[in-house]
Coordinates of C-alpha atoms and ligand atoms in Angstrom, one line a residue:
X1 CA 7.1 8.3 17.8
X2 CA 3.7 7.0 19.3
X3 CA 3.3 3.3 19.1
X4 CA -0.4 4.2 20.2
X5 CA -0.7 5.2 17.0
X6 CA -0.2 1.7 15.2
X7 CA -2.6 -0.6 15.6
X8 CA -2.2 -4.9 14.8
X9 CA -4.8 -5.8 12.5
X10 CA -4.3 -9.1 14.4
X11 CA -4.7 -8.3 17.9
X12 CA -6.9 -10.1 19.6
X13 CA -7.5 -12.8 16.7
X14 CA -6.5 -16.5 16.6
X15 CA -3.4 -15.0 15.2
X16 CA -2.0 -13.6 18.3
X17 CA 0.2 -13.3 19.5
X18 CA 2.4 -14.5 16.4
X19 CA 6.3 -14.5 15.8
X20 CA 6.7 -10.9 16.7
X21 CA 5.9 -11.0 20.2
X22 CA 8.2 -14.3 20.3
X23 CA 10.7 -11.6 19.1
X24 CA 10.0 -8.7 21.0
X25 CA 8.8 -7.1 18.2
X26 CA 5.4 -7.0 19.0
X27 CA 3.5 -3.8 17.2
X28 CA 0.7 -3.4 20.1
X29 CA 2.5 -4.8 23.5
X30 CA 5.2 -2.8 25.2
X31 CA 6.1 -6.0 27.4
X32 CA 6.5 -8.2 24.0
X33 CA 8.8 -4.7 23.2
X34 CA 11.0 -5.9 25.8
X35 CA 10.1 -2.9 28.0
X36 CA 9.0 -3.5 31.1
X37 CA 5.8 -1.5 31.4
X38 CA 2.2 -1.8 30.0
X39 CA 1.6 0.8 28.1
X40 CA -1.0 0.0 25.1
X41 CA -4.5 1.3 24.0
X42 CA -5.1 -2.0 23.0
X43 CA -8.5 -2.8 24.7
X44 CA -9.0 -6.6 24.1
X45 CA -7.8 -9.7 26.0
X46 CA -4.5 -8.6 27.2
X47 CA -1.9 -9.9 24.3
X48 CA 0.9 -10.6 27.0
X49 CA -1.1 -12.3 29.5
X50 CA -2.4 -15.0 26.8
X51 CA 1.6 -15.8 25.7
X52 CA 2.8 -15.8 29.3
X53 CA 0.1 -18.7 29.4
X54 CA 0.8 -20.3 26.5
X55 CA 4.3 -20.6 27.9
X56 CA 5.7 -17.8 25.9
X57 CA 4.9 -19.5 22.6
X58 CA 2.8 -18.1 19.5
X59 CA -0.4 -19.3 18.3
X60 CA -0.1 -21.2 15.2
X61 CA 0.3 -19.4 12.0
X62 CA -1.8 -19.2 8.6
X63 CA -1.3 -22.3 5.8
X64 CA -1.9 -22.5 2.3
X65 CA -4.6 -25.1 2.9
X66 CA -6.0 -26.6 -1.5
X67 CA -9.8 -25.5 -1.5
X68 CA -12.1 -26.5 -4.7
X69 CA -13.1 -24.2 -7.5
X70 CA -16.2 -24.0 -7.9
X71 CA -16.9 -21.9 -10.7
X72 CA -14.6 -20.2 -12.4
X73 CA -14.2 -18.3 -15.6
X74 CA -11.7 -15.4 -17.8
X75 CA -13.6 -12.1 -18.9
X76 CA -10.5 -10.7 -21.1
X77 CA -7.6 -10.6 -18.5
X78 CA -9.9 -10.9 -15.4
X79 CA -10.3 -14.2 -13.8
X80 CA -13.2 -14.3 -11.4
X81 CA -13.1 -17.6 -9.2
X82 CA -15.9 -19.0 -6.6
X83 CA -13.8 -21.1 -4.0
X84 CA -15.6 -23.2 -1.7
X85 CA -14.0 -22.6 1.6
X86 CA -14.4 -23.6 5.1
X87 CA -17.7 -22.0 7.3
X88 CA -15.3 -20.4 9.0
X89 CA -13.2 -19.1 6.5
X90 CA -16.3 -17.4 4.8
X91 CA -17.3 -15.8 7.9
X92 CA -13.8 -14.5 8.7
X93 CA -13.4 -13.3 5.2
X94 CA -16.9 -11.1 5.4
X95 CA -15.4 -8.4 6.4
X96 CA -13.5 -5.0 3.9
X97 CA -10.0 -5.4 3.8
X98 CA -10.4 -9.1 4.0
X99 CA -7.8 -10.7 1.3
X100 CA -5.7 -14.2 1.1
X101 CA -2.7 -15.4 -0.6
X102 CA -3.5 -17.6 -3.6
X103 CA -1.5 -19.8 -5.8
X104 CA -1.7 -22.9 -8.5
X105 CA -1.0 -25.6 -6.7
X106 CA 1.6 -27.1 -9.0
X107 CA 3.6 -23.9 -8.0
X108 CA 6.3 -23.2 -5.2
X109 CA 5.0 -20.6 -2.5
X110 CA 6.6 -18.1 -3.8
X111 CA 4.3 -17.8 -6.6
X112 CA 1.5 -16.3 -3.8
X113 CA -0.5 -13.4 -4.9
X114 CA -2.7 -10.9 -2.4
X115 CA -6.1 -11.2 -4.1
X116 CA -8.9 -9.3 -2.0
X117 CA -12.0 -11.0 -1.4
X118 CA -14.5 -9.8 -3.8
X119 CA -17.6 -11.4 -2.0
X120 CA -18.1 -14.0 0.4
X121 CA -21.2 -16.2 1.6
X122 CA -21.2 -17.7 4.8
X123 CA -24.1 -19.7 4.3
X124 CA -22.5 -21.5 1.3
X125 CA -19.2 -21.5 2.7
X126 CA -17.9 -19.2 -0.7
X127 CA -15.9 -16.8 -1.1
X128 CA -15.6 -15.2 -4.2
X129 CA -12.3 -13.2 -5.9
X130 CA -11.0 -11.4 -9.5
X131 CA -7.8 -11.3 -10.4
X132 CA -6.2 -9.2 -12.9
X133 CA -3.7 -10.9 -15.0
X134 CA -0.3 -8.6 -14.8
X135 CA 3.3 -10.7 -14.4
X136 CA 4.8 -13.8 -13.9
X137 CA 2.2 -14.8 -10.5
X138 CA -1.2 -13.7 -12.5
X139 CA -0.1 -15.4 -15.6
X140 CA 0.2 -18.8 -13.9
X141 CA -3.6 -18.6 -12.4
X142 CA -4.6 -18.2 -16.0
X143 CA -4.5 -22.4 -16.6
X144 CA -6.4 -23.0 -12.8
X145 CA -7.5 -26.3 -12.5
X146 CA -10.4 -27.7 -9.7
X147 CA -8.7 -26.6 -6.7
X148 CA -6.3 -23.7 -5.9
X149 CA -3.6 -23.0 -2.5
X150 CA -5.1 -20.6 -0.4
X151 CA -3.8 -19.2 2.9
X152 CA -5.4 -16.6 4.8
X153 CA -7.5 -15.3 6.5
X154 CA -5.4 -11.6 6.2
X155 CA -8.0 -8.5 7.1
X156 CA -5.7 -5.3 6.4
X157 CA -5.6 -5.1 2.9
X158 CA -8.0 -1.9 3.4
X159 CA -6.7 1.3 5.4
X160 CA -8.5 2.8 7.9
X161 CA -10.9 0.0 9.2
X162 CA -12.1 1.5 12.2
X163 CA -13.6 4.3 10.2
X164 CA -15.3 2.4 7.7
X165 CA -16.6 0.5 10.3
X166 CA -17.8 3.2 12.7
X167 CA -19.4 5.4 10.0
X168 CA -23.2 5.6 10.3
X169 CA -26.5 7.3 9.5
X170 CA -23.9 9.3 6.9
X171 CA -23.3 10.5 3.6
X172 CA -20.3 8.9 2.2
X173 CA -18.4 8.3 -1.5
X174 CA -17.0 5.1 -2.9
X175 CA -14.0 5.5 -5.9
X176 CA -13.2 2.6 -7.5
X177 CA -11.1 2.1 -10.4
X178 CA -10.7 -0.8 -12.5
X179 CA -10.0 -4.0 -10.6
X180 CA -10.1 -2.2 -7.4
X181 CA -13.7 -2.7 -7.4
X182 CA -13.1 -6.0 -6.3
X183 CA -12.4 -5.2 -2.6
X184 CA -15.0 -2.2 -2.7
X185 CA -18.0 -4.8 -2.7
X186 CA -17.3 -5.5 1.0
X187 CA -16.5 -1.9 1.9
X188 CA -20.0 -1.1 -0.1
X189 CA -21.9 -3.5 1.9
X190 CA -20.4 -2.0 5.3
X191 CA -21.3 1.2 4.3
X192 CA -25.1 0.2 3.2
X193 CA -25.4 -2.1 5.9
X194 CA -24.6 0.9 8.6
X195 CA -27.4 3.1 6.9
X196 CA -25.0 5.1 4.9
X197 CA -26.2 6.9 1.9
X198 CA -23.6 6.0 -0.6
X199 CA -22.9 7.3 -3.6
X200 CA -20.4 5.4 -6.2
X201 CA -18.0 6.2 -8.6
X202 CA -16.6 3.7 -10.9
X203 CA -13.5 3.5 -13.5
X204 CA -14.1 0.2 -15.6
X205 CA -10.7 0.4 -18.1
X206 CA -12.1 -1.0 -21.5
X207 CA -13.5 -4.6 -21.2
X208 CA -13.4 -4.2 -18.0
X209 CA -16.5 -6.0 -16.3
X210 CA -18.1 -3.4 -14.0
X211 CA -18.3 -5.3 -10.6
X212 CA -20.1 -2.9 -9.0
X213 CA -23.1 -2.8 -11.4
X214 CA -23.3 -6.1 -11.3
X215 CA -23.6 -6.2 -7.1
X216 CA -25.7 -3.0 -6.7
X217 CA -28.3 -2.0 -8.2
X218 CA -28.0 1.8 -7.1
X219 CA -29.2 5.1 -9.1
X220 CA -26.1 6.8 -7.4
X221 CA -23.5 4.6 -9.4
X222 CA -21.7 6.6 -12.2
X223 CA -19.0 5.9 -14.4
X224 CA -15.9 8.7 -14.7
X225 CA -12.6 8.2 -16.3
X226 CA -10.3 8.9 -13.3
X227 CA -7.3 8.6 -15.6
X228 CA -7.6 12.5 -15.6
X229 CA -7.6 15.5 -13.1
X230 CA -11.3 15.9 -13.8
X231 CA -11.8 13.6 -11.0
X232 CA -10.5 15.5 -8.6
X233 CA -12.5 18.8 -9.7
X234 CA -15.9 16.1 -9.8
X235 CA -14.5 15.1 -6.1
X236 CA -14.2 18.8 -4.7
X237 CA -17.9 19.9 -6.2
X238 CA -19.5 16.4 -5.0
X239 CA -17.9 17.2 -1.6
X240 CA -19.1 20.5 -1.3
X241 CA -22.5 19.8 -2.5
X242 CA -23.3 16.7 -0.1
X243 CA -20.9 17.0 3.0
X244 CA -19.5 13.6 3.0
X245 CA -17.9 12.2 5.8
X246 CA -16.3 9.1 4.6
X247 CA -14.6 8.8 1.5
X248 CA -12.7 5.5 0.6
X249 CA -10.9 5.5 -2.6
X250 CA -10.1 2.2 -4.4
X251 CA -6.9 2.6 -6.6
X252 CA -3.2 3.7 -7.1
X253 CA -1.5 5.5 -4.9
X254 CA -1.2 8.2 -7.2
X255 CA -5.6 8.3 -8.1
X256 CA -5.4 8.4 -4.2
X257 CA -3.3 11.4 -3.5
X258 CA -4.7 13.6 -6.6
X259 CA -8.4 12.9 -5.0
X260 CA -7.5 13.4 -1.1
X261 CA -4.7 16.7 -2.2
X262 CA -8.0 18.3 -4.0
X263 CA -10.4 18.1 -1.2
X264 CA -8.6 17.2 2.2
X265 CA -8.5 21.7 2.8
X266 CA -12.0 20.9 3.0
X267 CA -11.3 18.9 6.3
X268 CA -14.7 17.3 6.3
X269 CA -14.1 13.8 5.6
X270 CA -12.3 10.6 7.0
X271 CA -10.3 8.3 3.9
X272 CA -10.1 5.0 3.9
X273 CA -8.2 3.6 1.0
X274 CA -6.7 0.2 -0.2
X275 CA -3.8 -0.9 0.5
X276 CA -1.4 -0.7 -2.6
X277 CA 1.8 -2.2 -0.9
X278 CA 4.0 -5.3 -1.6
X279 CA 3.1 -7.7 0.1
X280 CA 4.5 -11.1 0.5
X281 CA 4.4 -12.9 3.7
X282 CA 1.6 -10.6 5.1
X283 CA 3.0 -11.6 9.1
X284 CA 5.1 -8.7 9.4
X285 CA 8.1 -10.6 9.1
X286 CA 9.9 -10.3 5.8
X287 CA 9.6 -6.5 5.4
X288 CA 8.3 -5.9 1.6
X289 CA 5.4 -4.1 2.9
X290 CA 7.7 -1.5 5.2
X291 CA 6.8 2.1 4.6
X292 CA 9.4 4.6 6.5
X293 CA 6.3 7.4 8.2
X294 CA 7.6 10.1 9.2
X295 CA 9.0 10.1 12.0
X296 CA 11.8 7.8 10.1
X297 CA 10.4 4.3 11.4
X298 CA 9.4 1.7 9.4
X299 CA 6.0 0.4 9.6
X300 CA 5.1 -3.3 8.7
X301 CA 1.8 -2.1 6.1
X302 CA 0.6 -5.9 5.8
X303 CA -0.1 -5.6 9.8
X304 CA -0.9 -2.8 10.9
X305 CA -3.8 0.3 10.8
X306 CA -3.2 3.7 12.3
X307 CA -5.5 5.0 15.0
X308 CA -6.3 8.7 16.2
Ligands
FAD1 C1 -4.0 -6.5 -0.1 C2 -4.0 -6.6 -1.6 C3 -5.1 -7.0 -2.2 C4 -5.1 -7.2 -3.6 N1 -6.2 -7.6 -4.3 C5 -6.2 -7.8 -5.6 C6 -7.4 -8.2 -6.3 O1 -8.4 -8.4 -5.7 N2 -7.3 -8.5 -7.6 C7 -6.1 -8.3 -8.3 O2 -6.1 -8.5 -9.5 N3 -5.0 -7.8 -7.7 C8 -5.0 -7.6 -6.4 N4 -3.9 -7.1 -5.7 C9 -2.7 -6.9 -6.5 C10 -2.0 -8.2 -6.9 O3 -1.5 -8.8 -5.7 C11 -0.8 -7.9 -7.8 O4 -1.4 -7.4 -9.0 C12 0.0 -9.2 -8.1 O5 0.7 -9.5 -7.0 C13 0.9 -9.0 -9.3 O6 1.8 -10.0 -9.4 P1 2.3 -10.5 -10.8 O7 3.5 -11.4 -10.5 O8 1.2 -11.0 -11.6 O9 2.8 -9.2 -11.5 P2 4.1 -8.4 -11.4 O10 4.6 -8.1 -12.8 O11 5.1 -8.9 -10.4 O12 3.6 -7.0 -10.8 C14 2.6 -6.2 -11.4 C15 2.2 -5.1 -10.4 O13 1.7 -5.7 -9.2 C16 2.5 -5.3 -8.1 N5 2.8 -6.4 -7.2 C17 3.6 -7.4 -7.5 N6 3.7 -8.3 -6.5 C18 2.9 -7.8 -5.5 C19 2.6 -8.2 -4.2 N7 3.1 -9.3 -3.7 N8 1.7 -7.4 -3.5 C20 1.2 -6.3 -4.0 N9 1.5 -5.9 -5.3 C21 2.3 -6.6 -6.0 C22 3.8 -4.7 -8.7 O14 4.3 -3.7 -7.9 C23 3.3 -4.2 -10.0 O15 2.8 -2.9 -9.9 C24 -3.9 -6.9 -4.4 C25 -2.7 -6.6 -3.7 C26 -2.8 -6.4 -2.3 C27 -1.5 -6.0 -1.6
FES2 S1 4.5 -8.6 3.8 FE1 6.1 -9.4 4.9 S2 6.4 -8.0 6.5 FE2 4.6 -7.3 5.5

C-alpha cells in the first residue's frame, strides 16, 4: 500500500503531532512510523522536526470546553442551535467538513455526537449547527439548556477536501439530502466563493426545513426525491448536459454509490462526499471510524483524506 496516499486532516495544525506520532503510528511521518527514513508528501512544517523539539511529546489535545446557547429552537425533530464560541473557534470552524462533538452537559462524555457545523460567523464568534433527533445521544439534546459541552475543532467530516477546495472558475453540482444539508452550507459557500457556477439539488424529507433555501437565494436550487433511482438518471442527463467537474453528494452511503455508479463511466468529474462513519473519539485512536481499503489496511476515517 502507499501511505502517500493518506493524508492527516491534522497535519500541520495545533493538533500535531498528537498521540499517534507518540505511538509510532503516525498517518503522514515515516520517522513517527518507526522507520528510519523520510519519506512523506507532506509539504508543511516538518511533523518530526517539531516533536523532536518538543522533546518527543504531543501537542495538547481537543476538550469539551461549556459554550452558551444563544438561540436555540425544535422545527419537528430538528434542533438548530446558535453557540457562541470563541473568535478562534469560529474562524477554525469556517471551513467544509468542519464538525465538533457535542453533548448536554449534565451527561457523561460518552453521550458526544458529530454534529457538522451548519454555519459559522467569525465576526460574532457563532457558529451555528442542526441536529436530527435519532437514538439515545439526539434524544438527550432535545431538553438543552443555556450552555452545551463542545469539543472540537475536527475538519474531516467532508471527503475529498482538497478538491473542494481547489475547484475554480467551474461548473459543479451539490446533492443534499435531508439533514445533510447541514454541512453543504459551507461546502456551498466554498464552491460560490471560488467562482463556481453551482447548481443544487435538495431532498427535504416531509417537515423537513429546507436549509439550503433558506441560505441561498439561487434560481439553480431544485427539489428531487432522491429516495428513488430517478436521481441517478436526473444525475447522468445533468452531467451530460453541463460537464461538471465537481460533484459532492451529501447523504447515505448508499444515495452516494447509486449517484457516483450512474455517472462515474463518464469520468468527468471529481466527488467529494460526507463522511458517514462512526465516529467517536475523532483522534484516530479508538478505531470506530476504521474502514479496511483495499489493499486490506485499515484506515482511521475521522483522520484522514486520500490524495492522488
Ligand atoms: C462528521 C459527522 C458529521 C455529522 N453531522 C451531523 C449533523 O450536522 N446533524 C445531524 O443531525 N447528524 C450529524 N451526524 C450524524 C450524527 O452524529 C448521528 O446521527 C448521531 O451520532 C446519532 O446518535 P444517536 O445516539 O442519536 O442515534 P443512534 O440510534 O445511536 O444512531 C442512529 C444513526 O446514527 C448513526 N450513528 C450513531 N452514532 C454515531 C456516531 N458516533 N458517528 C456517526 N454516526 C453515528 C448510527 O449508525 C445510526 O445510523 C454527523 C455524523 C458525522 C460522522
Ligand atoms: S473515531 Fe476514534 S479512531 Fe476515528
Amino acid at each position: 500500500m502507499d501511505f502517500k496516499q493518506w493524508q492527516c486532516v491534522d497535519a500541520g495544525s495545533e493538533y500535531c503531532p498528537c498521540y499517534l506520532a507518540e505511538e509510532n503510528d503516525c498517518i503522514t511521518c515515516t520517522q513517527l512510523q518507526g522507520k528510519s527514513y523520510c519519506d512523506c508528501n507532506w509539504r508543511g512544517v516538518c511533523i518530526y522536526n517539531d516533536f523532536y523539539f518538543s522533546e518527543n511529546k504531543r501537542k495538547d489535545t481537543r476538550t469539551a470546553q461549556e459554550f452558551p446557547i444563544l438561540d436555540g429552537k425544535v422545527v419537528n425533530d430538528i434542533i438548530i442551535l446558535s453557540i457562541q464560541v470563541t473568535k478562534y473557534m469560529a474562524r477554525v470552524l469556517k471551513q467544509p467538513g468542519s464538525y465538533v462533538f457535542v453533548r448536554d452537559k449534565n451527561n457523561d462524555y460518552f453521550f458526544d455526537v458529530p454534529i457538522s457545523i451548519m454555519d459559522s460567523d467569525e465576526e460574532k464568534s457563532l457558529i451555528k449547527i442542526a441536529i436530527e433527533v435519532r437514538g439515545v445521544k439526539t434524544k438527550k439534546l432535545m431538553g438543552y439548556g443555556d450552555t452545551i459541552m463542545i469539543r472540537g475543532p475536527y475538519w474531516n467530516g467532508i471527503f475529498g477536501l482538497d478538491y473542494l477546495k481547489t475547484t475554480k472558475n467551474d461548473r459543479c453540482l451539490v446533492l443534499a439530502r435531508g439533514i445533510a444539508q447541514a454541512p453543504a452550507i459551507l461546502v456551498i459557500k466554498q464552491l460560490l466563493k471560488n467562482n463556481n457556477n453551482v447548481d443544487i439539488i435538495v431532498n427535504k424529507r416531509a417537515n423537513e426545513y429546507n436549509f439550503v433555501n433558506e441560505y441561498f437565494n439561487l434560481d439553480s436550487i431544485q427539489e428531487v426525491d432522491m429516495g428513488s433511482n430517478d436521481v441517478a438518471i436526473l444525475c447522468k442527463r445533468l452531467m451530460e448536459e453541463n460537464n461538471y467537474k465537481l460533484i459532492f453528494i451529501g447523504g447515505s452511503d448508499s444515495l452516494q454509490g447509486k449517484i457516483i455508479r450512474s455517472i462515474e463511466e463518464l469520468n468527468q468529474a471529481k466527488f467529494v462526499t460526507t463522511n458517514n462513519n462512526a465516529i467517536c473519539c475523532g483522534e484516530g485512536i479508538c478505531g470506530a471510524c476504521a474502514k479496511m481499503n483495499e489493499d486490506g489496511i485499515w484506515i482511521k476515517t475521522c483522520k484522514v483524506q486520500r490524495v492522488d
